[in-house]
Tab-separated table of C-alpha atoms in Angstrom:
chain	number	residue	atom	x	y	z
G	42	UNK	CA	82.404	-23.996	21.300
G	43	UNK	CA	81.510	-24.417	24.981
G	44	UNK	CA	83.648	-21.372	25.805
G	45	UNK	CA	81.778	-19.390	23.161
G	46	UNK	CA	78.429	-20.539	24.585
G	47	UNK	CA	79.538	-19.565	28.103
G	48	UNK	CA	80.603	-16.125	26.869
G	49	UNK	CA	77.223	-15.739	25.151
G	50	UNK	CA	75.511	-16.403	28.502
G	51	UNK	CA	77.741	-13.815	30.157
G	52	UNK	CA	76.972	-11.277	27.438
G	53	UNK	CA	73.209	-11.842	27.639
G	54	UNK	CA	72.979	-11.506	31.412
G	55	UNK	CA	76.058	-9.700	32.765
G	56	UNK	CA	76.826	-7.327	29.884
G	57	UNK	CA	79.958	-6.157	28.111
G	58	UNK	CA	81.548	-4.341	31.055
G	59	UNK	CA	81.693	-7.412	33.306
G	60	UNK	CA	82.945	-9.579	30.445
G	61	UNK	CA	85.629	-6.972	29.791
G	62	UNK	CA	87.221	-7.752	33.160
G	63	UNK	CA	87.329	-11.436	32.203
G	64	UNK	CA	89.018	-10.678	28.883
G	65	UNK	CA	91.465	-8.386	30.664
G	66	UNK	CA	92.510	-11.244	32.956
G	67	UNK	CA	93.271	-13.430	29.951
G	68	UNK	CA	95.208	-10.573	28.320
G	69	UNK	CA	97.281	-10.020	31.477
G	70	UNK	CA	98.133	-13.677	32.006
G	71	UNK	CA	98.732	-14.844	28.430
G	72	UNK	CA	102.158	-13.209	27.841
G	73	UNK	CA	103.582	-14.467	31.139
G	74	UNK	CA	102.143	-17.970	30.844
G	75	UNK	CA	103.141	-18.517	27.220
G	76	UNK	CA	106.630	-17.100	27.722
G	77	UNK	CA	107.409	-19.221	30.775
G	78	UNK	CA	105.798	-22.289	29.175
G	79	UNK	CA	108.620	-22.075	26.577
G	80	UNK	CA	106.530	-24.019	24.045
G	81	UNK	CA	107.671	-27.129	25.926
G	82	UNK	CA	104.789	-29.195	24.559
G	83	UNK	CA	105.862	-28.504	20.970
G	84	UNK	CA	109.479	-29.286	21.879
G	85	UNK	CA	108.433	-32.571	23.490
G	86	UNK	CA	106.339	-33.645	20.495
G	87	UNK	CA	109.158	-32.837	18.050
G	88	UNK	CA	111.771	-34.608	20.226
G	89	UNK	CA	111.740	-37.733	18.055
G	90	UNK	CA	115.074	-38.958	19.483
G	91	UNK	CA	114.010	-38.639	23.117
G	92	UNK	CA	116.770	-36.254	24.175
G	93	UNK	CA	114.911	-35.514	27.424
G	94	UNK	CA	112.453	-37.718	29.358
G	95	UNK	CA	108.894	-36.532	29.850
G	96	UNK	CA	109.540	-35.890	33.544
G	97	UNK	CA	111.987	-33.144	32.568
G	98	UNK	CA	109.390	-31.458	30.359
G	99	UNK	CA	106.809	-31.721	33.150
G	100	UNK	CA	109.246	-30.178	35.657
G	101	UNK	CA	110.037	-27.331	33.259
G	102	UNK	CA	106.349	-26.599	32.678
G	103	UNK	CA	105.483	-26.676	36.390
G	104	UNK	CA	108.332	-24.370	37.392
G	105	UNK	CA	107.523	-22.047	34.491
G	106	UNK	CA	103.887	-21.727	35.533
G	107	UNK	CA	104.982	-20.988	39.101
G	108	UNK	CA	107.182	-18.155	37.811
G	109	UNK	CA	104.323	-16.850	35.644
G	110	UNK	CA	101.986	-16.840	38.653
G	111	UNK	CA	104.432	-14.754	40.684
G	112	UNK	CA	104.566	-12.198	37.853
G	113	UNK	CA	100.786	-12.079	37.409
G	114	UNK	CA	99.787	-11.530	41.065
G	115	UNK	CA	100.938	-7.853	41.308
G	116	UNK	CA	98.953	-6.895	38.193
G	117	UNK	CA	95.789	-8.542	39.520
G	118	UNK	CA	96.124	-6.800	42.889
G	119	UNK	CA	96.736	-3.443	41.204
G	120	UNK	CA	93.597	-3.730	39.077
G	121	UNK	CA	91.502	-4.813	42.071
G	122	UNK	CA	92.675	-1.816	44.127
G	123	UNK	CA	92.373	0.576	41.180
G	124	UNK	CA	88.764	-0.485	40.522
G	125	UNK	CA	87.884	-0.388	44.199
G	126	UNK	CA	85.895	-3.588	43.670
G	127	UNK	CA	87.266	-6.924	44.840
G	128	UNK	CA	84.717	-8.792	42.729
G	129	UNK	CA	86.435	-7.290	39.692
G	130	UNK	CA	89.740	-8.511	41.112
G	131	UNK	CA	88.311	-12.006	41.534
G	132	UNK	CA	87.074	-12.059	37.931
G	133	UNK	CA	90.497	-10.980	36.653
G	134	UNK	CA	92.273	-13.455	38.951
G	135	UNK	CA	89.947	-16.247	37.836
G	136	UNK	CA	90.664	-15.543	34.167
G	137	UNK	CA	94.393	-15.668	34.936
G	138	UNK	CA	93.891	-18.979	36.745
G	139	UNK	CA	92.020	-20.223	33.647
G	140	UNK	CA	95.136	-19.717	31.546
G	141	UNK	CA	97.424	-21.332	34.137
G	142	UNK	CA	95.152	-24.361	34.643
G	143	UNK	CA	94.905	-24.891	30.883
G	144	UNK	CA	98.679	-24.897	30.435
G	145	UNK	CA	99.117	-27.206	33.382
G	146	UNK	CA	97.354	-29.863	31.292
G	147	UNK	CA	98.838	-28.715	27.981
G	148	UNK	CA	102.146	-30.518	28.534
G	149	UNK	CA	100.259	-33.772	29.160
G	150	UNK	CA	98.424	-33.305	25.882
G	151	UNK	CA	101.840	-33.535	24.253
G	152	UNK	CA	101.946	-37.179	25.371
G	153	UNK	CA	98.584	-37.835	23.708
G	154	UNK	CA	99.828	-36.072	20.599
G	155	UNK	CA	103.047	-38.073	20.455
G	156	UNK	CA	101.153	-41.332	20.872
G	157	UNK	CA	98.625	-40.126	18.281
G	158	UNK	CA	95.856	-40.610	20.866
G	159	UNK	CA	94.004	-37.429	20.025
G	160	UNK	CA	90.807	-39.018	21.290
G	161	UNK	CA	92.151	-38.560	24.825
G	162	UNK	CA	92.910	-34.902	24.106
G	163	UNK	CA	89.455	-34.434	22.604
G	164	UNK	CA	87.778	-35.891	25.694
G	165	UNK	CA	89.910	-33.729	27.980
G	166	UNK	CA	88.915	-30.580	26.103
G	167	UNK	CA	85.274	-31.648	25.898
G	168	UNK	CA	85.055	-32.213	29.659
G	169	UNK	CA	86.686	-28.837	30.285
G	170	UNK	CA	84.295	-27.091	27.940
G	171	UNK	CA	81.312	-28.775	29.567
G	172	UNK	CA	82.551	-27.725	33.020
G	173	UNK	CA	82.872	-24.086	31.942
G	174	UNK	CA	79.470	-24.030	30.277
G	175	UNK	CA	77.810	-25.756	33.241
G	176	UNK	CA	79.308	-23.244	35.684
G	177	UNK	CA	78.056	-20.262	33.680
G	178	UNK	CA	74.638	-21.869	33.133
G	179	UNK	CA	74.180	-22.774	36.789
G	180	UNK	CA	75.344	-19.536	38.409
G	181	UNK	CA	74.767	-16.495	36.187
G	182	UNK	CA	71.117	-16.941	35.062
G	183	UNK	CA	70.150	-17.923	38.622
G	184	UNK	CA	71.709	-14.747	40.034
G	185	UNK	CA	69.963	-12.695	37.323
G	186	UNK	CA	66.543	-14.183	38.033
G	187	UNK	CA	67.025	-13.699	41.773
G	188	UNK	CA	67.741	-10.011	41.144
G	189	UNK	CA	71.297	-9.917	42.522
G	190	UNK	CA	71.606	-6.714	44.551
G	191	UNK	CA	75.289	-6.167	43.701
G	192	UNK	CA	74.876	-6.773	39.990
G	193	UNK	CA	76.223	-9.875	38.296
G	194	UNK	CA	79.941	-9.370	38.922
G	195	UNK	CA	79.851	-11.699	41.972
G	196	UNK	CA	78.010	-14.342	39.928
G	197	UNK	CA	80.543	-14.145	37.094
G	198	UNK	CA	83.445	-14.338	39.564
G	199	UNK	CA	81.941	-17.417	41.231
G	200	UNK	CA	81.238	-19.091	37.871
G	201	UNK	CA	84.806	-18.498	36.689
G	202	UNK	CA	86.356	-19.939	39.842
G	203	UNK	CA	84.003	-22.944	39.809
G	204	UNK	CA	85.108	-24.020	36.337
G	205	UNK	CA	88.783	-23.274	37.045
G	206	UNK	CA	88.674	-25.571	40.085
G	207	UNK	CA	86.939	-28.180	37.910
G	208	UNK	CA	89.722	-27.842	35.304
G	209	UNK	CA	92.390	-28.461	37.928
G	210	UNK	CA	90.485	-31.555	39.096
G	211	UNK	CA	90.243	-32.798	35.492
G	212	UNK	CA	94.003	-32.423	35.125
G	213	UNK	CA	94.667	-34.224	38.405
G	214	UNK	CA	92.337	-37.165	37.827
G	215	UNK	CA	92.164	-37.472	34.017
G	216	UNK	CA	95.166	-36.005	32.207
G	217	UNK	CA	97.960	-36.533	34.702
G	218	UNK	CA	97.477	-40.300	35.252
G	219	UNK	CA	97.146	-41.007	31.526
G	220	UNK	CA	100.198	-38.936	30.622
G	221	UNK	CA	102.364	-40.522	33.290
G	222	UNK	CA	101.381	-44.045	32.271
G	223	UNK	CA	104.573	-45.470	30.782
G	224	UNK	CA	106.189	-42.031	30.430
G	225	UNK	CA	107.415	-41.222	33.932
G	226	UNK	CA	107.586	-44.698	35.427
G	227	UNK	CA	110.498	-45.553	33.159
G	228	UNK	CA	112.219	-42.181	33.636
G	229	UNK	CA	115.213	-41.532	35.832
G	230	UNK	CA	114.793	-38.928	38.595
G	231	UNK	CA	114.549	-35.407	37.195
G	232	UNK	CA	117.742	-33.385	37.562
G	233	UNK	CA	117.750	-29.608	37.880
G	234	UNK	CA	120.651	-29.450	35.411
G	235	UNK	CA	118.563	-31.202	32.737
G	236	UNK	CA	115.607	-28.884	33.340
G	237	UNK	CA	117.904	-25.875	32.983
G	238	UNK	CA	119.478	-27.275	29.802
G	239	UNK	CA	116.040	-27.860	28.291
G	240	UNK	CA	114.956	-24.343	29.297
G	241	UNK	CA	117.988	-22.857	27.533
G	242	UNK	CA	117.220	-24.809	24.360
G	243	UNK	CA	113.539	-23.826	24.399
G	244	UNK	CA	114.112	-20.190	25.390
G	245	UNK	CA	113.980	-18.822	21.789
G	246	UNK	CA	110.561	-20.446	21.349
G	247	UNK	CA	109.389	-18.760	24.536
G	248	UNK	CA	110.509	-15.389	23.187
G	249	UNK	CA	108.643	-15.990	19.922
G	250	UNK	CA	105.517	-17.022	21.854
G	251	UNK	CA	105.811	-13.852	23.943
G	252	UNK	CA	106.067	-11.623	20.868
G	253	UNK	CA	103.102	-13.311	19.171
G	254	UNK	CA	101.010	-13.129	22.343
G	255	UNK	CA	101.815	-9.456	22.886
G	256	UNK	CA	100.377	-8.749	19.434
G	257	UNK	CA	97.069	-10.051	20.794
G	258	UNK	CA	97.265	-8.862	24.418
G	259	UNK	CA	98.679	-5.345	23.987
G	260	UNK	CA	95.684	-4.046	21.960
G	261	UNK	CA	93.404	-5.356	24.713
G	262	UNK	CA	95.370	-3.442	27.357
G	263	UNK	CA	95.029	-0.285	25.260
G	264	UNK	CA	91.292	-0.795	24.748
G	265	UNK	CA	90.723	-1.363	28.472
G	266	UNK	CA	92.711	1.761	29.372
G	267	UNK	CA	90.334	4.023	27.393
G	268	UNK	CA	88.158	5.101	30.307
G	269	UNK	CA	86.491	8.335	31.396
G	270	UNK	CA	86.553	8.655	35.216
G	271	UNK	CA	83.592	11.063	35.042
G	272	UNK	CA	81.226	8.317	33.862
G	273	UNK	CA	79.809	5.641	36.198
G	274	UNK	CA	80.411	2.930	33.596
G	275	UNK	CA	83.896	1.505	33.052
G	276	UNK	CA	83.949	2.338	29.347
G	277	UNK	CA	87.322	0.695	28.773
G	278	UNK	CA	86.154	-2.610	30.235
G	279	UNK	CA	82.909	-2.396	28.241
G	280	UNK	CA	84.823	-1.769	25.000
G	281	UNK	CA	87.069	-4.747	25.743
G	282	UNK	CA	83.976	-6.822	26.482
G	283	UNK	CA	82.563	-6.034	23.049
G	284	UNK	CA	85.902	-6.646	21.347
G	285	UNK	CA	86.722	-9.925	23.090
G	286	UNK	CA	83.241	-11.366	22.691
G	287	UNK	CA	83.195	-10.641	18.951
G	288	UNK	CA	86.774	-11.770	18.434
G	289	UNK	CA	86.149	-15.221	19.915
G	290	UNK	CA	83.563	-15.904	17.194
G	291	UNK	CA	86.121	-15.227	14.472
G	292	UNK	CA	88.409	-17.873	16.011
G	293	UNK	CA	86.211	-20.703	14.735
G	294	UNK	CA	88.489	-21.218	11.741
G	295	UNK	CA	91.566	-20.985	13.949
G	296	UNK	CA	90.155	-23.711	16.203
G	297	UNK	CA	89.795	-26.087	13.256
G	298	UNK	CA	93.280	-25.355	11.903
G	299	UNK	CA	94.891	-25.748	15.329
G	300	UNK	CA	93.253	-29.147	15.817
G	301	UNK	CA	94.316	-30.303	12.355
G	302	UNK	CA	97.842	-28.990	12.941
G	303	UNK	CA	97.965	-30.728	16.310
G	304	UNK	CA	96.959	-34.001	14.697
G	305	UNK	CA	99.612	-33.584	11.996
G	306	UNK	CA	102.404	-32.218	14.214
G	307	UNK	CA	104.097	-35.472	15.191
G	308	UNK	CA	103.741	-36.874	11.679
G	309	UNK	CA	105.301	-33.738	10.189
G	310	UNK	CA	108.315	-33.993	12.516
G	311	UNK	CA	108.760	-37.672	11.591
G	312	UNK	CA	108.394	-37.073	7.842
G	313	UNK	CA	110.871	-34.184	7.973
G	314	UNK	CA	113.566	-36.642	9.053
G	315	UNK	CA	112.554	-39.589	6.856
G	316	UNK	CA	110.708	-38.333	3.733
G	317	UNK	CA	111.045	-34.638	2.871
G	318	UNK	CA	108.810	-34.968	-0.218
G	319	UNK	CA	105.944	-36.370	1.852
G	320	UNK	CA	106.565	-33.622	4.408
G	321	UNK	CA	106.184	-30.960	1.691
G	322	UNK	CA	102.981	-32.511	0.336
G	323	UNK	CA	101.383	-32.597	3.780
G	324	UNK	CA	102.472	-29.013	4.518
G	325	UNK	CA	100.945	-27.759	1.256
G	326	UNK	CA	97.683	-29.577	1.983
G	327	UNK	CA	97.489	-27.893	5.374
G	328	UNK	CA	98.137	-24.494	3.755
G	329	UNK	CA	95.376	-25.112	1.199
G	330	UNK	CA	92.953	-26.028	3.954
G	331	UNK	CA	93.812	-22.802	5.813
G	332	UNK	CA	93.177	-20.673	2.708
G	333	UNK	CA	89.836	-22.344	1.950
G	334	UNK	CA	88.646	-22.171	5.542
G	335	UNK	CA	89.693	-18.528	5.913
G	336	UNK	CA	87.783	-17.502	2.804
G	337	UNK	CA	84.672	-19.441	3.795
G	338	UNK	CA	84.494	-18.038	7.335
G	339	UNK	CA	85.017	-14.457	6.172
G	340	UNK	CA	82.278	-14.768	3.551
G	341	UNK	CA	79.860	-16.230	6.093
G	342	UNK	CA	80.487	-13.496	8.668
G	343	UNK	CA	80.243	-10.763	6.028
G	344	UNK	CA	76.798	-12.030	5.013
G	345	UNK	CA	75.200	-12.842	8.371
G	346	UNK	CA	77.472	-11.111	10.908
G	347	UNK	CA	74.976	-8.542	12.203
G	348	UNK	CA	72.141	-11.041	12.457
G	349	UNK	CA	74.383	-13.542	14.256
G	350	UNK	CA	75.647	-11.000	16.802
G	351	UNK	CA	72.087	-9.950	17.589
G	352	UNK	CA	71.037	-13.586	18.000
G	353	UNK	CA	73.792	-14.760	20.358
G	354	UNK	CA	74.760	-11.564	22.217
G	355	UNK	CA	72.031	-8.970	21.748
G	356	UNK	CA	71.390	-5.691	19.886
G	357	UNK	CA	74.095	-3.713	21.719
G	358	UNK	CA	76.721	-6.089	20.296
G	359	UNK	CA	75.086	-6.108	16.843
G	360	UNK	CA	75.691	-2.340	16.660
G	361	UNK	CA	79.382	-3.178	16.117
G	362	UNK	CA	78.810	-5.444	13.099
G	363	UNK	CA	81.145	-3.415	10.847
G	364	UNK	CA	84.010	-3.828	13.312
G	365	UNK	CA	83.133	-7.517	13.537
G	366	UNK	CA	83.664	-7.954	9.792
G	367	UNK	CA	87.092	-6.294	10.067
G	368	UNK	CA	88.016	-8.739	12.843
G	369	UNK	CA	86.814	-11.646	10.703
G	370	UNK	CA	88.975	-10.487	7.784
G	371	UNK	CA	92.028	-10.255	10.013
G	372	UNK	CA	91.545	-13.723	11.464
G	373	UNK	CA	91.012	-15.188	8.004
G	374	UNK	CA	94.464	-13.953	6.997
G	375	UNK	CA	96.039	-15.117	10.268
G	376	UNK	CA	95.003	-18.719	9.566
G	377	UNK	CA	97.968	-19.133	7.227
G	378	UNK	CA	100.364	-18.306	10.053
């Protein structure tokens, strides 16, 4: 919700075009980050027998994010040069760093999940959300009221990098110590052979994550590419700004289902090995919740979608209320997946 509030601030003050560069950065980084992450958190949580120590999972995640960063850098530089505006490049780079910083902590959340200490995960996410919202609140409105001479792209770039640095600090001083407590102290030194063996086992999950992510990122690339060089406005970035800002609202149901699934993940893996009937009952309950939540969110957005867009983003976003309802319908069906 804090991310949504921060995006609403960006939409109110900076406009769709500037936000489009932010969404583009997320779309560029997501396929690389999720592929090289190899779903190692899910593998760790489901590793009920402890085939690999946590240190091996941490080493795999760190090396994977390093590889993802090397792949992302050329795309960021190309977009910065192509736009002829290094503030645009900094916004895109900051959004990419957002994704990397989040997945740096994601593997540690697997420890919370396995211990069923979701309160620690909730606090970690809450602090991150507050940091993002505070950065946008402190920087963007101030630059707007001061009449920034270069527009608000510099303010958005600064706000993005402020919260990304805060996220890295949160990982270093909150998540990392709590995850390592009792997990890495008892582990033998990490061996490269074990990291490679784990990577081979998790590789199919990385491919699946890549395919799923491309279904979300590729349309954003296409939207951003629709630009007319004869116009002073980057129409592709503006279109992506509208799309991304409306799409994040429709993820409310997804957020709830993901949190419920996260809470149930370790229990499902345990029940699958010990009590298949209880596993089936829990799985069906989760499916029923997804159906009910999907229907409720779609109905709500169909009734008040235009009014809501005008309230949180402004009239230029409310003009796309019909497209917003289509997005809401799609996300309602995706909840079952």
